[in-house]
PDB file of C-alpha atoms in Angstrom:
ATOM      1  CA  MET Z   1     -19.866  28.204  -6.493  1.00 47.00           C
ATOM      2  CA  SER Z   2     -18.377  25.836  -9.084  1.00 49.00           C
ATOM      3  CA  GLU Z   3     -20.625  24.103 -11.063  1.00 57.00           C
ATOM      4  CA  VAL Z   4     -19.931  20.627 -12.237  1.00 50.00           C
ATOM      5  CA  ARG Z   5     -20.820  17.961 -14.884  1.00 58.00           C
ATOM      6  CA  THR Z   6     -19.909  14.513 -14.947  1.00 54.00           C
ATOM      7  CA  GLN Z   7     -20.348  12.329 -18.014  1.00 57.00           C
ATOM      8  CA  SER Z   8     -19.943   8.623 -18.902  1.00 57.00           C
ATOM      9  CA  PHE Z   9     -17.415   6.853 -20.819  1.00 50.00           C
ATOM     10  CA  ASP Z  10     -17.238   3.350 -22.690  1.00 56.00           C
ATOM     11  CA  VAL Z  11     -14.341   2.446 -20.675  1.00 48.00           C
ATOM     12  CA  ARG Z  12     -14.527  -1.411 -21.951  1.00 60.00           C
ATOM     13  CA  GLY Z  13     -11.090  -0.881 -24.812  1.00 61.00           C
ATOM     14  CA  PHE Z  14      -9.414   1.695 -25.614  1.00 59.00           C
ATOM     15  CA  ALA Z  15      -7.464   2.299 -29.339  1.00 67.00           C
ATOM     16  CA  VAL Z  16      -3.903   2.485 -29.294  1.00 69.00           C
ATOM     17  CA  ALA Z  17      -1.442   2.481 -32.130  1.00 79.00           C
ATOM     18  CA  PRO Z  18      -1.076  -0.902 -34.456  1.00 80.00           C
ATOM     19  CA  GLU Z  19       2.446  -0.025 -34.500  1.00 86.00           C
ATOM     20  CA  LEU Z  20       2.845   1.077 -30.206  1.00 88.00           C
ATOM     21  CA  ALA Z  21       0.780  -1.837 -29.086  1.00 87.00           C
ATOM     22  CA  THR Z  22       3.203  -4.066 -31.830  1.00 90.00           C
ATOM     23  CA  ASP Z  23       5.558  -2.342 -29.774  1.00 92.00           C
ATOM     24  CA  ALA Z  24       4.607  -2.779 -26.513  1.00 91.00           C
ATOM     25  CA  TYR Z  25       4.316  -6.952 -27.438  1.00 92.00           C
ATOM     26  CA  THR Z  26       8.286  -6.892 -28.512  1.00 94.00           C
ATOM     27  CA  LYS Z  27       8.902  -4.835 -24.907  1.00 94.00           C
ATOM     28  CA  LEU Z  28       7.462  -7.557 -22.148  1.00 94.00           C
ATOM     29  CA  GLY Z  29       8.731 -10.854 -24.221  1.00 94.00           C
ATOM     30  CA  GLU Z  30      12.173  -9.157 -23.210  1.00 96.00           C
ATOM     31  CA  LEU Z  31      10.814  -8.148 -20.297  1.00 95.00           C
ATOM     32  CA  GLN Z  32       9.819 -11.892 -19.458  1.00 95.00           C
ATOM     33  CA  ASP Z  33      12.578 -12.995 -20.269  1.00 95.00           C
ATOM     34  CA  VAL Z  34      14.690 -10.690 -18.097  1.00 95.00           C
ATOM     35  CA  VAL Z  35      11.757 -11.834 -15.050  1.00 94.00           C
ATOM     36  CA  GLY Z  36      12.977 -15.929 -16.812  1.00 93.00           C
ATOM     37  CA  GLU Z  37      16.776 -15.275 -16.400  1.00 92.00           C
ATOM     38  CA  MET Z  38      15.655 -13.716 -12.405  1.00 89.00           C
ATOM     39  CA  VAL Z  39      13.996 -17.010 -11.803  1.00 88.00           C
ATOM     40  CA  ARG Z  40      17.474 -18.989 -12.709  1.00 87.00           C
ATOM     41  CA  GLU Z  41      19.189 -16.588 -10.593  1.00 83.00           C
ATOM     42  CA  ALA Z  42      16.446 -17.597  -8.396  1.00 80.00           C
ATOM     43  CA  LYS Z  43      16.648 -21.008  -7.647  1.00 79.00           C
ATOM     44  CA  VAL Z  44      20.404 -21.224  -7.422  1.00 76.00           C
ATOM     45  CA  LEU Z  45      19.494 -19.282  -3.694  1.00 70.00           C
ATOM     46  CA  GLY Z  46      17.901 -22.061  -2.912  1.00 67.00           C
ATOM     47  CA  ARG Z  47      20.664 -24.259  -3.421  1.00 69.00           C
ATOM     48  CA  THR Z  48      22.201 -25.090   0.429  1.00 62.00           C
ATOM     49  CA  VAL Z  49      24.786 -23.249   0.644  1.00 63.00           C
ATOM     50  CA  PRO Z  50      28.021 -23.596   3.433  1.00 67.00           C
ATOM     51  CA  LEU Z  51      28.524 -21.843   5.135  1.00 69.00           C
ATOM     52  CA  GLY Z  52      29.166 -22.389   8.554  1.00 75.00           C
ATOM     53  CA  GLY Z  53      27.173 -22.891  11.547  1.00 79.00           C
ATOM     54  CA  GLY Z  54      25.878 -19.839  13.841  1.00 83.00           C
ATOM     55  CA  TYR Z  55      25.219 -16.284  11.474  1.00 83.00           C
ATOM     56  CA  ALA Z  56      26.918 -17.833   8.732  1.00 80.00           C
ATOM     57  CA  GLY Z  57      24.429 -21.231   8.580  1.00 79.00           C
ATOM     58  CA  GLU Z  58      21.369 -18.414   9.348  1.00 81.00           C
ATOM     59  CA  ILE Z  59      22.043 -17.170   6.563  1.00 77.00           C
ATOM     60  CA  GLY Z  60      22.196 -18.856   4.197  1.00 76.00           C
ATOM     61  CA  ALA Z  61      18.764 -21.406   5.559  1.00 76.00           C
ATOM     62  CA  PHE Z  62      16.887 -17.463   4.327  1.00 76.00           C
ATOM     63  CA  MET Z  63      19.176 -17.459   1.029  1.00 74.00           C
ATOM     64  CA  ALA Z  64      17.743 -21.151   0.477  1.00 74.00           C
ATOM     65  CA  GLU Z  65      14.462 -20.551   2.003  1.00 73.00           C
ATOM     66  CA  TYR Z  66      14.335 -16.518  -0.245  1.00 72.00           C
ATOM     67  CA  GLY Z  67      15.029 -18.220  -2.954  1.00 70.00           C
ATOM     68  CA  ILE Z  68      12.721 -21.422  -3.347  1.00 70.00           C
ATOM     69  CA  GLY Z  69      10.706 -21.440  -0.566  1.00 67.00           C
ATOM     70  CA  GLY Z  70       6.722 -22.039  -0.252  1.00 69.00           C
ATOM     71  CA  GLN Z  71       3.978 -18.850   0.160  1.00 76.00           C
ATOM     72  CA  GLY Z  72       5.726 -15.447  -0.840  1.00 77.00           C
ATOM     73  CA  SER Z  73       9.824 -16.717  -2.745  1.00 81.00           C
ATOM     74  CA  ALA Z  74      11.651 -14.934  -5.163  1.00 82.00           C
ATOM     75  CA  VAL Z  75      10.663 -18.062  -7.607  1.00 84.00           C
ATOM     76  CA  GLN Z  76       7.071 -18.368  -6.566  1.00 87.00           C
ATOM     77  CA  GLN Z  77       6.701 -14.048  -7.309  1.00 89.00           C
ATOM     78  CA  LEU Z  78       8.465 -14.300 -10.145  1.00 90.00           C
ATOM     79  CA  THR Z  79       7.014 -17.012 -11.726  1.00 90.00           C
ATOM     80  CA  ALA Z  80       3.184 -15.096 -11.011  1.00 92.00           C
ATOM     81  CA  PHE Z  81       5.503 -11.534 -12.763  1.00 93.00           C
ATOM     82  CA  GLY Z  82       5.538 -14.235 -15.862  1.00 94.00           C
ATOM     83  CA  LYS Z  83       2.081 -15.470 -16.186  1.00 94.00           C
ATOM     84  CA  GLU Z  84       0.795 -11.544 -15.710  1.00 94.00           C
ATOM     85  CA  LEU Z  85       2.817 -10.848 -18.544  1.00 94.00           C
ATOM     86  CA  GLU Z  86       1.817 -13.883 -21.109  1.00 94.00           C
ATOM     87  CA  THR Z  87      -1.488 -12.497 -20.204  1.00 94.00           C
ATOM     88  CA  LEU Z  88      -1.250  -9.378 -21.530  1.00 93.00           C
ATOM     89  CA  LYS Z  89       0.406 -10.740 -23.995  1.00 93.00           C
ATOM     90  CA  ARG Z  90      -1.714 -13.124 -25.632  1.00 93.00           C
ATOM     91  CA  ARG Z  91      -4.390  -9.843 -24.341  1.00 92.00           C
ATOM     92  CA  ILE Z  92      -2.558  -7.490 -26.999  1.00 90.00           C
ATOM     93  CA  GLY Z  93      -1.738  -9.537 -29.356  1.00 91.00           C
ATOM     94  CA  ALA Z  94      -5.539 -11.049 -29.289  1.00 90.00           C
ATOM     95  CA  ALA Z  95      -6.111  -7.121 -30.400  1.00 87.00           C
ATOM     96  CA  LEU Z  96      -3.752  -7.018 -32.874  1.00 88.00           C
ATOM     97  CA  ALA Z  97      -5.502  -9.826 -34.907  1.00 89.00           C
ATOM     98  CA  LYS Z  98      -8.418  -8.158 -34.569  1.00 88.00           C
ATOM     99  CA  TYR Z  99      -7.159  -5.165 -36.287  1.00 84.00           C
ATOM    100  CA  GLN Z 100      -5.809  -6.403 -38.764  1.00 84.00           C
ATOM    101  CA  HIS Z 101      -8.300  -8.681 -39.781  1.00 84.00           C
ATOM    102  CA  ALA Z 102     -10.912  -5.622 -39.333  1.00 81.00           C
ATOM    103  CA  ASP Z 103      -8.041  -2.963 -41.256  1.00 77.00           C
ATOM    104  CA  GLU Z 104      -8.191  -6.320 -44.692  1.00 80.00           C
ATOM    105  CA  GLN Z 105     -12.357  -6.440 -44.106  1.00 81.00           C
ATOM    106  CA  ALA Z 106     -11.644  -2.100 -44.411  1.00 76.00           C
ATOM    107  CA  ALA Z 107      -9.245  -3.141 -47.209  1.00 72.00           C
ATOM    108  CA  ASP Z 108     -12.288  -4.836 -49.381  1.00 70.00           C
ATOM    109  CA  GLY Z 109     -13.931  -2.118 -49.201  1.00 65.00           C
ATOM    110  CA  VAL Z 110     -12.031   1.541 -49.284  1.00 58.00           C
ATOM    111  CA  ASP Z 111     -12.505   2.547 -52.994  1.00 59.00           C
ATOM    112  CA  CYS Z 112      -9.948   5.658 -52.860  1.00 58.00           C
ATOM    113  CA  SER Z 113      -9.934   6.578 -57.167  1.00 61.00           C
ATOM    114  CA  GLY Z 114     -11.662   9.529 -58.045  1.00 57.00           C
ATOM    115  CA  GLY Z 115      -9.266  11.957 -56.117  1.00 52.00           C
TER     116      GLY Z 115
END
């Protein structure tokens, strides 16, 4: 029989190199730009497109509902995703500020003389 050992960890946070956090912050900003463009494109779907009657009319109505309609529409989902990205960027920004502050505080107290 094999022995299983368990160990508890403090999972309230984890360390990331500041360069990686800065890069992630930049990439999230780029992703937000893409999401914003997708929202604008989805809003175009919300315009009533006169495709005629019958099946074509149903397609036009579906496009309008999918684009800007209520619950589950593309605009609603993309907007919610954009808000989540902003929250993540804010958290990364706060972590970077905290890191920079700690780094500046440590710089004052480090004596590098004498080799």
